[in-house]
Tab-separated table of C-alpha atoms in Angstrom:
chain	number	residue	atom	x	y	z
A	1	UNK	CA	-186.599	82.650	-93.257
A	2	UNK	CA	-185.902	79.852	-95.536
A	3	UNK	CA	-183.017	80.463	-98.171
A	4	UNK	CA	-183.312	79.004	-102.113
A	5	UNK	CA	-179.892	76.988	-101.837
A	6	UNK	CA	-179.687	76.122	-105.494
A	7	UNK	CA	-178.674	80.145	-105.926
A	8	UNK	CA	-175.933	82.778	-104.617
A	9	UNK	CA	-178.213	85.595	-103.111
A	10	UNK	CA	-176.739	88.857	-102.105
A	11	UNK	CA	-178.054	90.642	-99.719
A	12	UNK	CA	-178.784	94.298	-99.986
A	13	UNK	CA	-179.683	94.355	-96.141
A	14	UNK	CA	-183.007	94.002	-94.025
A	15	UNK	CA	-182.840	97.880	-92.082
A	16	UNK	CA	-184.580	100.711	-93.749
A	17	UNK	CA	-181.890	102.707	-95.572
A	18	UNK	CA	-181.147	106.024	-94.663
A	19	UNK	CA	-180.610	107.222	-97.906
A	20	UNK	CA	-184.046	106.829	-98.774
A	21	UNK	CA	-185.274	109.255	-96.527
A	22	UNK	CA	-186.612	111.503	-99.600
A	23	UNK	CA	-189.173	108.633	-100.189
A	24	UNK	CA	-190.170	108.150	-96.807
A	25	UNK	CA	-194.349	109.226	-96.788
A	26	UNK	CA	-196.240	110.339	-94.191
A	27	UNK	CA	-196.777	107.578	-92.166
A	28	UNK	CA	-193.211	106.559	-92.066
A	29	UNK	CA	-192.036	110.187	-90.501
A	30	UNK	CA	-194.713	109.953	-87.930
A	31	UNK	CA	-193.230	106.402	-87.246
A	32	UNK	CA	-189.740	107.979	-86.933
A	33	UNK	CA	-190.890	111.201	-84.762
A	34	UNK	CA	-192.265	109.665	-82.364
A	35	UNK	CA	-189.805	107.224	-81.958
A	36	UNK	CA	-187.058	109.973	-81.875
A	37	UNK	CA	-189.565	111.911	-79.306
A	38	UNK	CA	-189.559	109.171	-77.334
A	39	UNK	CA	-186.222	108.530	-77.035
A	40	UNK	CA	-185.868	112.446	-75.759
A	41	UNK	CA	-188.539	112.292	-73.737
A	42	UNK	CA	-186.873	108.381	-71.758
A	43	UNK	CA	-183.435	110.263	-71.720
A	44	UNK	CA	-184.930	113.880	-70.283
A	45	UNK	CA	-186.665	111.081	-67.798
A	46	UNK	CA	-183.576	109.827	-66.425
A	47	UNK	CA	-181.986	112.939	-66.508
A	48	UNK	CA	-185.017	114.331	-64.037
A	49	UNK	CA	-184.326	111.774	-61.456
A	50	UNK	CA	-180.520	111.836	-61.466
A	51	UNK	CA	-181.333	115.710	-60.441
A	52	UNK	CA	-184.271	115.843	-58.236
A	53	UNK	CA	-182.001	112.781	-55.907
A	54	UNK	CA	-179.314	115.261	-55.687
A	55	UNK	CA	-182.151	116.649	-53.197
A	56	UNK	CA	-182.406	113.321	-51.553
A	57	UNK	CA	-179.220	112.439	-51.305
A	58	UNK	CA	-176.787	115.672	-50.964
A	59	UNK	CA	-179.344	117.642	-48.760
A	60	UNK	CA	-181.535	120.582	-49.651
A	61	UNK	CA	-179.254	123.173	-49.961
A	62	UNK	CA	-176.675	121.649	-52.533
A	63	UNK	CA	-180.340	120.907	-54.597
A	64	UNK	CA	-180.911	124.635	-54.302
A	65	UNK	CA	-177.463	125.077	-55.675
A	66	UNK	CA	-177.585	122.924	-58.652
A	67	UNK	CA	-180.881	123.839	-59.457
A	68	UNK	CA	-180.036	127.503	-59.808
A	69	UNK	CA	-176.417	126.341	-61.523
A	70	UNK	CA	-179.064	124.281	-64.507
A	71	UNK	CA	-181.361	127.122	-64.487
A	72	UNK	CA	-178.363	130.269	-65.341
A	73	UNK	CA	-177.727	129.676	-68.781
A	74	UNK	CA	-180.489	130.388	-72.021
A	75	UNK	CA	-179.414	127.951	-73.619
A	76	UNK	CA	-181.196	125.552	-71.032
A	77	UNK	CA	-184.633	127.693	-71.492
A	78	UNK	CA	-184.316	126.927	-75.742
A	79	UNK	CA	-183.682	123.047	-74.546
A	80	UNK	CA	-186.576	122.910	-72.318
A	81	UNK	CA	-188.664	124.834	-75.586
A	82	UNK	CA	-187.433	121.749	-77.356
A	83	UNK	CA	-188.234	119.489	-74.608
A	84	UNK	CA	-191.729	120.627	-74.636
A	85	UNK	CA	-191.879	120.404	-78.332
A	86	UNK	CA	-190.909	116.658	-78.121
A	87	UNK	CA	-193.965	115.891	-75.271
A	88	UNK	CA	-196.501	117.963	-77.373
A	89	UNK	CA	-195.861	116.010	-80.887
A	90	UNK	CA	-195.291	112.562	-78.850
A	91	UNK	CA	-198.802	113.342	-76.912
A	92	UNK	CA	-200.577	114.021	-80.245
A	93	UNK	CA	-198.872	111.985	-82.380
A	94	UNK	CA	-199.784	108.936	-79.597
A	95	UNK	CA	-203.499	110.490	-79.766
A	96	UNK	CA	-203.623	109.191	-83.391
A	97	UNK	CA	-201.775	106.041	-82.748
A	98	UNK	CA	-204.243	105.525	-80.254
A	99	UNK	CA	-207.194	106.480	-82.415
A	100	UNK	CA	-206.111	103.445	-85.190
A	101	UNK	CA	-205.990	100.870	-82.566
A	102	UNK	CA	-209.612	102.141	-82.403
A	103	UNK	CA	-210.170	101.533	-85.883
A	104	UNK	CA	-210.698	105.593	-86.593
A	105	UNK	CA	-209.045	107.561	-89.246
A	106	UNK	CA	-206.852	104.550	-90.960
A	107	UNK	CA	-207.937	106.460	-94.107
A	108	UNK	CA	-206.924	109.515	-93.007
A	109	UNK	CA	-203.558	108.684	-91.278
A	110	UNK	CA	-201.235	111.264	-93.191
A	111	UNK	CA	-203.439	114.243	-92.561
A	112	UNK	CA	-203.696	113.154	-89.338
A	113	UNK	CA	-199.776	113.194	-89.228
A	114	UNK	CA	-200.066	116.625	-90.732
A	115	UNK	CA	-202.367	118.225	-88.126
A	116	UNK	CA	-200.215	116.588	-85.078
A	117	UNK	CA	-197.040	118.340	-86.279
A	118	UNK	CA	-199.478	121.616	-87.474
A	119	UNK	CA	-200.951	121.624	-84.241
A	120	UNK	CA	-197.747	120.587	-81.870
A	121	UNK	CA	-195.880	123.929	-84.161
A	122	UNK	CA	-198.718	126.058	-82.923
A	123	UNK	CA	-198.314	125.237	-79.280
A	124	UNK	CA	-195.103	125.028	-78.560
A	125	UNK	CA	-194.853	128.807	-80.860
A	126	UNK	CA	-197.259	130.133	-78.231
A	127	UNK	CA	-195.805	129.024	-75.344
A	128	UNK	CA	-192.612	130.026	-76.758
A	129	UNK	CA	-192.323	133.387	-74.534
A	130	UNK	CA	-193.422	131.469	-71.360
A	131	UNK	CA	-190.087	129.457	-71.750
A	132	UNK	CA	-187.897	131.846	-72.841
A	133	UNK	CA	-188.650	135.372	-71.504
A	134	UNK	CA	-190.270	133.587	-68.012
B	1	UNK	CA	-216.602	106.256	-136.639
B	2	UNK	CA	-214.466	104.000	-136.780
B	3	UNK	CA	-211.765	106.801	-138.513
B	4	UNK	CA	-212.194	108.654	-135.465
B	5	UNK	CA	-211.357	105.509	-133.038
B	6	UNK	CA	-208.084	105.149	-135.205
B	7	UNK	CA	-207.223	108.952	-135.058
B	8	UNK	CA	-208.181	109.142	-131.341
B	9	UNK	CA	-205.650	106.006	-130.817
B	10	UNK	CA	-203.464	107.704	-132.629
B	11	UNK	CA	-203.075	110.601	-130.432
B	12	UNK	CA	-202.765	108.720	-127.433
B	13	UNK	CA	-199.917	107.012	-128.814
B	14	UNK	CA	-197.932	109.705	-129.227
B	15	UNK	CA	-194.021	109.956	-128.959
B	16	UNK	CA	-192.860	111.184	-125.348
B	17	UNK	CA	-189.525	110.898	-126.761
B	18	UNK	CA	-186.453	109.207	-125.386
B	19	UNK	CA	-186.635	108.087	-121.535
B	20	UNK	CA	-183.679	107.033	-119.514
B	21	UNK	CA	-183.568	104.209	-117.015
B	22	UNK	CA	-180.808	103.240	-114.279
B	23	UNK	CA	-181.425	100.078	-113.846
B	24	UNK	CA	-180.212	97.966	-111.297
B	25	UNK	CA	-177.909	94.997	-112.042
B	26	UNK	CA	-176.223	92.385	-110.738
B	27	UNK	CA	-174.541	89.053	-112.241
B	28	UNK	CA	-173.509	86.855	-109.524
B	29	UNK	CA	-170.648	85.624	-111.869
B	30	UNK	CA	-169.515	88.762	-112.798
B	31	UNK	CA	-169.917	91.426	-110.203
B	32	UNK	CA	-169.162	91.326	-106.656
B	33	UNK	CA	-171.419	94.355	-105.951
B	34	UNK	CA	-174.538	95.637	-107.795
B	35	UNK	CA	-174.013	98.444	-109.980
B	36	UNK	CA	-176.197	101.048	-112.152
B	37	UNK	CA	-176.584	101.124	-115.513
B	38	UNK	CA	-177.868	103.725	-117.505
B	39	UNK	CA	-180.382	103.071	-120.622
B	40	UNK	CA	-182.340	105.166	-123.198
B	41	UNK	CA	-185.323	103.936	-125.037
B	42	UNK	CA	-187.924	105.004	-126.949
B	43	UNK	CA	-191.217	105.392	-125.028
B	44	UNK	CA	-194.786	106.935	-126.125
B	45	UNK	CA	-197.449	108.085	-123.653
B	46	UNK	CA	-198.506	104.818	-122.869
B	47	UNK	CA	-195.200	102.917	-122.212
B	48	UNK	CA	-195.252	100.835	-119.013
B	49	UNK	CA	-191.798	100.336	-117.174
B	50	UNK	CA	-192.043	97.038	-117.978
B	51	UNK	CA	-192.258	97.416	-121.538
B	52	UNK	CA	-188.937	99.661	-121.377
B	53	UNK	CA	-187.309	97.111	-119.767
B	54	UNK	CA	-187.971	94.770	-121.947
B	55	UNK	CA	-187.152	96.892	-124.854
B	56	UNK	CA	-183.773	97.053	-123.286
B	57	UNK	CA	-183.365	93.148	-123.148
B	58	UNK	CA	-184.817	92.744	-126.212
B	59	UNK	CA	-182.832	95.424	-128.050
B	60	UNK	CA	-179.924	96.789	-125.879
B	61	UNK	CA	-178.696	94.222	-123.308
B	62	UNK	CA	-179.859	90.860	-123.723
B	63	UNK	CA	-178.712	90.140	-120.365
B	64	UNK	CA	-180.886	91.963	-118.031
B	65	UNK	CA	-182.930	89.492	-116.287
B	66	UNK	CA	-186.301	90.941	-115.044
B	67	UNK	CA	-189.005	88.580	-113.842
B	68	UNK	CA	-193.032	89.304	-115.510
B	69	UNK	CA	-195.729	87.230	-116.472
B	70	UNK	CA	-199.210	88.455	-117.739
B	71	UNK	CA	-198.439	92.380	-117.839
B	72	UNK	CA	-201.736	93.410	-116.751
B	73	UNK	CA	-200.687	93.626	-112.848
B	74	UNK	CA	-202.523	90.032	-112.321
B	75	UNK	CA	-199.625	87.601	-111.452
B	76	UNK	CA	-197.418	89.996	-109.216
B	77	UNK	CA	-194.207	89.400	-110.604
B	78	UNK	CA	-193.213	92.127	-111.838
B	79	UNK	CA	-193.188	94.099	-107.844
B	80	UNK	CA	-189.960	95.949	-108.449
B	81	UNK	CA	-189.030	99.144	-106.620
B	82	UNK	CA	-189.548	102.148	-109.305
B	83	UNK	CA	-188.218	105.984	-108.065
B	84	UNK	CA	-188.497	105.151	-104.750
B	85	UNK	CA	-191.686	103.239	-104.163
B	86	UNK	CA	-192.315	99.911	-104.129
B	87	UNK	CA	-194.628	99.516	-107.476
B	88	UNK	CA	-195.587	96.719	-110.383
B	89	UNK	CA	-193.773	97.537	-113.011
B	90	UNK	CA	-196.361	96.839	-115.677
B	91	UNK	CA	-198.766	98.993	-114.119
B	92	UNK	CA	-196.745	101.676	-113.844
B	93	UNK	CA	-196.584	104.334	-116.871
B	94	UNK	CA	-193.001	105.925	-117.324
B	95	UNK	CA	-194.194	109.119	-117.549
B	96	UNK	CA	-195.999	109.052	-114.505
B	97	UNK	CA	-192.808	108.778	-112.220
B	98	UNK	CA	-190.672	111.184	-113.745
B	99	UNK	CA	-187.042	110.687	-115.088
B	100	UNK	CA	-184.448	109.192	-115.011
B	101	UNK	CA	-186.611	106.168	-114.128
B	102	UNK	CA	-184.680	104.688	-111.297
B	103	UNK	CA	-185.156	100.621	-111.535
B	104	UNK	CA	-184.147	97.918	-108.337
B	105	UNK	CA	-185.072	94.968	-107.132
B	106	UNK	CA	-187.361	94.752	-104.122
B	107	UNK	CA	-185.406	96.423	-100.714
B	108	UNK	CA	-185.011	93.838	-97.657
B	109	UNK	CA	-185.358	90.665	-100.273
B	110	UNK	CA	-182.686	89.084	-101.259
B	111	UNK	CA	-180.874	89.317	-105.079
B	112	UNK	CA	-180.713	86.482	-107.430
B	113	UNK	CA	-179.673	88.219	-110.299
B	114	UNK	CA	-180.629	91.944	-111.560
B	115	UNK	CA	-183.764	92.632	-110.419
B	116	UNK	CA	-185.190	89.218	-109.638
B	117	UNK	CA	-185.472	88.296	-105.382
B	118	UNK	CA	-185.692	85.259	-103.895
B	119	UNK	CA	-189.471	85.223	-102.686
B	120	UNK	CA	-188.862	81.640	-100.662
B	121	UNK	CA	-188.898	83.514	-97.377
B	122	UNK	CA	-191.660	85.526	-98.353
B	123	UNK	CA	-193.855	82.352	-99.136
B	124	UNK	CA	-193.019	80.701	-95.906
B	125	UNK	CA	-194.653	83.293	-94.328
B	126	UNK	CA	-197.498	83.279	-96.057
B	127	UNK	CA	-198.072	79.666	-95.426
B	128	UNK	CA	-197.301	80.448	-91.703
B	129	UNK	CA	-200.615	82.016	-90.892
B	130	UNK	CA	-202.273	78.825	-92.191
B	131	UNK	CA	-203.887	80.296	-95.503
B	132	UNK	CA	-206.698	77.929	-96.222
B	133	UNK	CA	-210.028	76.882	-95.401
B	134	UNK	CA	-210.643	74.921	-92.141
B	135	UNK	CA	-214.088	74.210	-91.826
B	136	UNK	CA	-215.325	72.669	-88.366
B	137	UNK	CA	-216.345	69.837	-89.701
B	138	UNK	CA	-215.705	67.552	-93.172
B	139	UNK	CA	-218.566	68.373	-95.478
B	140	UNK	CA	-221.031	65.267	-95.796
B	141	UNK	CA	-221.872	64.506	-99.586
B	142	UNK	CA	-223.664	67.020	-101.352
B	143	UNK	CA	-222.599	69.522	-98.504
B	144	UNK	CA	-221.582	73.505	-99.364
B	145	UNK	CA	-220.000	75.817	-97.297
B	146	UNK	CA	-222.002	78.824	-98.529
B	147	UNK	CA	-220.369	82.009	-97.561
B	148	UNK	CA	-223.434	84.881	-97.388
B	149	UNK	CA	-222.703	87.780	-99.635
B	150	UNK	CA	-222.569	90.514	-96.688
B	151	UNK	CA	-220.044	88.371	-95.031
B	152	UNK	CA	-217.956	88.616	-98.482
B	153	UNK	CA	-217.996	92.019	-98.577
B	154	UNK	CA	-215.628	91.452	-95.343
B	155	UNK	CA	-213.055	90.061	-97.904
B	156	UNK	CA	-213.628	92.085	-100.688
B	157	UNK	CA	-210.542	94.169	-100.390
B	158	UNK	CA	-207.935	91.764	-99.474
B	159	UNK	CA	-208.876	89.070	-101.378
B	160	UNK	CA	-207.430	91.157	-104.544
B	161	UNK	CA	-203.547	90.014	-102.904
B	162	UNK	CA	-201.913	88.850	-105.747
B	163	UNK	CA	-198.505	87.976	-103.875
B	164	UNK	CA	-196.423	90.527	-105.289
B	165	UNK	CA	-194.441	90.993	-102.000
B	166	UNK	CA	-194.218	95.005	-102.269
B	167	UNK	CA	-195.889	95.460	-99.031
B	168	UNK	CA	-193.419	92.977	-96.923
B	169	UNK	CA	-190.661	94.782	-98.866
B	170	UNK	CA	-191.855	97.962	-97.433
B	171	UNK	CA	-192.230	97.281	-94.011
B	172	UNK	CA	-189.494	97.654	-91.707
B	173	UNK	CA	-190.785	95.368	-88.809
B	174	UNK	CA	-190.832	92.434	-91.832
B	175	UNK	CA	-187.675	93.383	-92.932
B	176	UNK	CA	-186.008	93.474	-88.665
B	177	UNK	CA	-188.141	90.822	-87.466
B	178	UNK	CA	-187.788	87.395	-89.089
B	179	UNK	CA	-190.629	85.626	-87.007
B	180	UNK	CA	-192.906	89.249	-88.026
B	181	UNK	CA	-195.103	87.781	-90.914
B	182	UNK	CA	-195.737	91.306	-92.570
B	183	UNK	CA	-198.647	92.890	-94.084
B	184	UNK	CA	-199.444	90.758	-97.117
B	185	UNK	CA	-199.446	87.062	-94.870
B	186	UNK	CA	-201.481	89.085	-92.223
B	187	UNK	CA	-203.665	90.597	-94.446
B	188	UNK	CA	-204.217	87.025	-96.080
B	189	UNK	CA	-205.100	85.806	-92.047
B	190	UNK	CA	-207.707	88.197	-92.249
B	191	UNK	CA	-209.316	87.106	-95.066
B	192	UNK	CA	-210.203	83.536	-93.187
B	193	UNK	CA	-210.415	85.561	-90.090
B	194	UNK	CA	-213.556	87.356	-91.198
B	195	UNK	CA	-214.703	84.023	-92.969
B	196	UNK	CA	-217.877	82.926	-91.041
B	197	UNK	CA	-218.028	79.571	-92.474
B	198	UNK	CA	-215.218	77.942	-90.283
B	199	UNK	CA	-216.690	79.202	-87.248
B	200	UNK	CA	-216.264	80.561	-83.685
B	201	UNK	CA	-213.348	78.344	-82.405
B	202	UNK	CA	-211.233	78.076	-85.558
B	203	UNK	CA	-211.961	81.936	-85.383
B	204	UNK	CA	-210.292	81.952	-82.074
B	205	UNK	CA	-207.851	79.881	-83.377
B	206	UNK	CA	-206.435	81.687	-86.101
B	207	UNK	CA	-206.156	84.455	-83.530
B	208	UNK	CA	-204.176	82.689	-81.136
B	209	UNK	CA	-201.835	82.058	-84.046
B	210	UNK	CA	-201.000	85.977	-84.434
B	211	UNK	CA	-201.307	87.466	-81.179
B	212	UNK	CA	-197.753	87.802	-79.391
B	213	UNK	CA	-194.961	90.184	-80.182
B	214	UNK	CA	-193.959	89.181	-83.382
B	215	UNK	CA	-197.797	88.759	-84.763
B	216	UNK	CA	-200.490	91.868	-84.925
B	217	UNK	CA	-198.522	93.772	-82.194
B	218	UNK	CA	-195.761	94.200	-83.843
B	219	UNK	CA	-197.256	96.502	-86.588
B	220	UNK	CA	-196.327	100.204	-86.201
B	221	UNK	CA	-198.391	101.841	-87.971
B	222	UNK	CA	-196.128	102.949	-90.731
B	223	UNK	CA	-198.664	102.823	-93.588
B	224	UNK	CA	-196.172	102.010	-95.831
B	225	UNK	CA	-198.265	98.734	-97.324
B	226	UNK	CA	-201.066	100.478	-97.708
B	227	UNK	CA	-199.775	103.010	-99.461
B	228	UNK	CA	-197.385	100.632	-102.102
B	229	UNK	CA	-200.350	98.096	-102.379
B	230	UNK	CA	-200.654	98.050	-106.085
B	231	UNK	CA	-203.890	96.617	-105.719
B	232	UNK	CA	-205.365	99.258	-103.209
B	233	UNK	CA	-205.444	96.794	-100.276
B	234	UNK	CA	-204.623	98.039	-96.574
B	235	UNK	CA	-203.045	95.778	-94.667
B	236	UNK	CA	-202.733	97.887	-91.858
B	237	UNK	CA	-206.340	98.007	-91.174
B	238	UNK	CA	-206.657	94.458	-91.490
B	239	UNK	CA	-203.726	94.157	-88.694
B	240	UNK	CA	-205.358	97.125	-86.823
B	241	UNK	CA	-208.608	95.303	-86.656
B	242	UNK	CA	-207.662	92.127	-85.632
B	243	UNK	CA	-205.463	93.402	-83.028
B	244	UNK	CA	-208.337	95.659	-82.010
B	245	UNK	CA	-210.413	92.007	-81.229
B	246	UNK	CA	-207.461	90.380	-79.720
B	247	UNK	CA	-207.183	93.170	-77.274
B	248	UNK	CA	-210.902	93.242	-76.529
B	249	UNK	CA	-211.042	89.616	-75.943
B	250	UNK	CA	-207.497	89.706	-73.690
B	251	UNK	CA	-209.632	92.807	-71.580
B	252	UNK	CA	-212.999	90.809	-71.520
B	253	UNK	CA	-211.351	88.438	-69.308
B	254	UNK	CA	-214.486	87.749	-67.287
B	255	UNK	CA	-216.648	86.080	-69.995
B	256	UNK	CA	-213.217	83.302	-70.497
């Protein structure tokens, strides 16, 4: 970007600030979700891999072992809740990403927004039990 | 009747009462960071921000530099960012966004002084995407380029840009992404995009222009342009459409 030299500017920065988040609409917390989802979703990924090549690498029986060791404590189970949560927004938040690049429901992004989270809430609440009582 | 125009007028002008502003200020010669500064003034029901602020310079603080011009959200240079959205400041009623009225410059464009930016960056990007007519060939005496009025209704929309610059301040791939043109300059591609008259290959052409990371792709769908656009446009349609074609034409590889 070209600068006016004949002035001083100063510069009150190019990021989004955080502070604003209380002015952040609809759009703009979708755009932040999924990115954040994401994120979870790449580093669960990676996670995956490191454990299922324990199998490859260490032999079946020390996979056994540190399966069972990931498995023990509840606190995984409400992790893996989350985990789930993240896919289920991400999927249907990326449905109605999807559906603008198709031209469909510009107008109605926010609600759109609204029923992805509405809709992700009400799944991962009914699977709920499957994770954590299972 | 025209008693009852005068009474009616009347009413509508009546007193809201004192409204307080933090405005935003900053004198390169005297401050080395911007500060707040708290103001009251008088405002009825139909006081614009704009007029309070320049009932401050006028009467309070003669040294408040604000930047307007015709006051009836026509020139766009009043886009100032008003209780956290990115609105024109004549068009915007005090009462309407609730108190105190918080007053700053554009966010992500640099400050001269108080609340005026430096648009220069925002200019060069509007004259990046090439924003005038290229027909395919120079008009012969007595030659129009007639544009047929269902191929205006295209344009309707985003021909209303009046270069305010609250879209590109909203958007935070403009603000990351220097080589990004933002909403308004893309928007503005659009508009000779969908303009028939210049035909298929400048068509193609102005596409070519856009489509790489830092062109159409690099919208994400934020919706923050659309939603500041003072004048109603949406940008992000324009960006989602002509990434839509760009896409179609990059899968349609057979037909090249």
């Amino acid at each position: 970007m070209s600068k006016d030299t004949r002035v001083e500017t100063y510069s009150r920065g190019l990021i989004e600030d955080p502070s604003r988040w209380k002015d952040w609409m609809g759009g703009m917390w979708a755009f932040y979700l999924h990115r954040f989802t994401g994120l979870v979703l790449s580093f669960y990924l990676v996670m995956h891999l490191f454990v299922l090549s324990t199998g490859y690498w260490m032999g079946h029986e020390t996979y056994t072992e540190v399966m069972q060791a990931i498995a023990a404590p509840k606190v995984i189970h409400v992790m893996e809740l989350g985990l789930f949560a993240a896919f289920v927004f991400h999927a249907l938040n990326g449905t109605r990403i999807v559906l603008f690049d198709m031209m469909r429901g510009l107008e109605i992004q926010e609600q759109l927004f609204y029923l992805s989270v509405a809709l992700s809430f009400a799944i991962v609440v009914a699977s709920a039990p499957f994770f954590l009582l299972g | 009747m025209a008693t009852t125009q005068t009474e009616s007028e009347a009413d509508a002008a009546t007193e809201v009462g004192s409204v307080e502003l933090e405005v935003f200020r900053y004198v390169p010669e005297e401050d080395d960071e911007p500060r707040f500064e708290s103001y009251t003034v008088d405002a009825e029901e139909g006081t614009t921000v704009l007029d309070a602020l320049i009932e401050i310079r006028d009467t309070e603080d003669a040294s408040l530099t604000v930047r307007h011009s015709c006051r009836m959200a026509r020139c766009g240079s009043d886009a100032l960012y008003i209780n956290g959205k990115q609105r024109l400041a004549c068009n915007t009623l005090v009462k309407e966004v609730g108190e105190p009225v918080k007053v700053e410059p554009l966010p992500r464009f640099d400050v001269i002084r108080d609340l005026v930016v430096d648009m220069e960056g925002f200019y060069d990007r509007m004259e990046a995407v090439e924003p005038w007519f290229q027909p395919s060939h120079e008009p012969e005496t007595g030659e129009e380029f007639l544009q047929s009025p269902e191929n205006r209704k295209n344009i309707d929309t985003v021909l209303d840009c009046i270069w305010c610059g609250a879209c590109t301040s909203s958007c935070s791939p403009a603000g990351t992404d220097d080589r990004f043109k933002g909403p308004a300059a893309l928007a503005k591609a659009y508009r000779f995009y969908k303009d028939e008259r210049e035909g298929e290959e400048a068509r193609k052409n102005r596409l070519r222009l856009l489509e790489d990371a830092h062109g159409i792709y690099r919208c994400h769908t934020q919706f923050n342009c659309t939603e500041v656009c003072p004048k109603g446009i949406s940008p992000t349609e324009a960006i989602m459409e002509m990434s839509r074609d760009a896409t179609k034409q990059k899968l349609a590889f057979w037909r090249r």
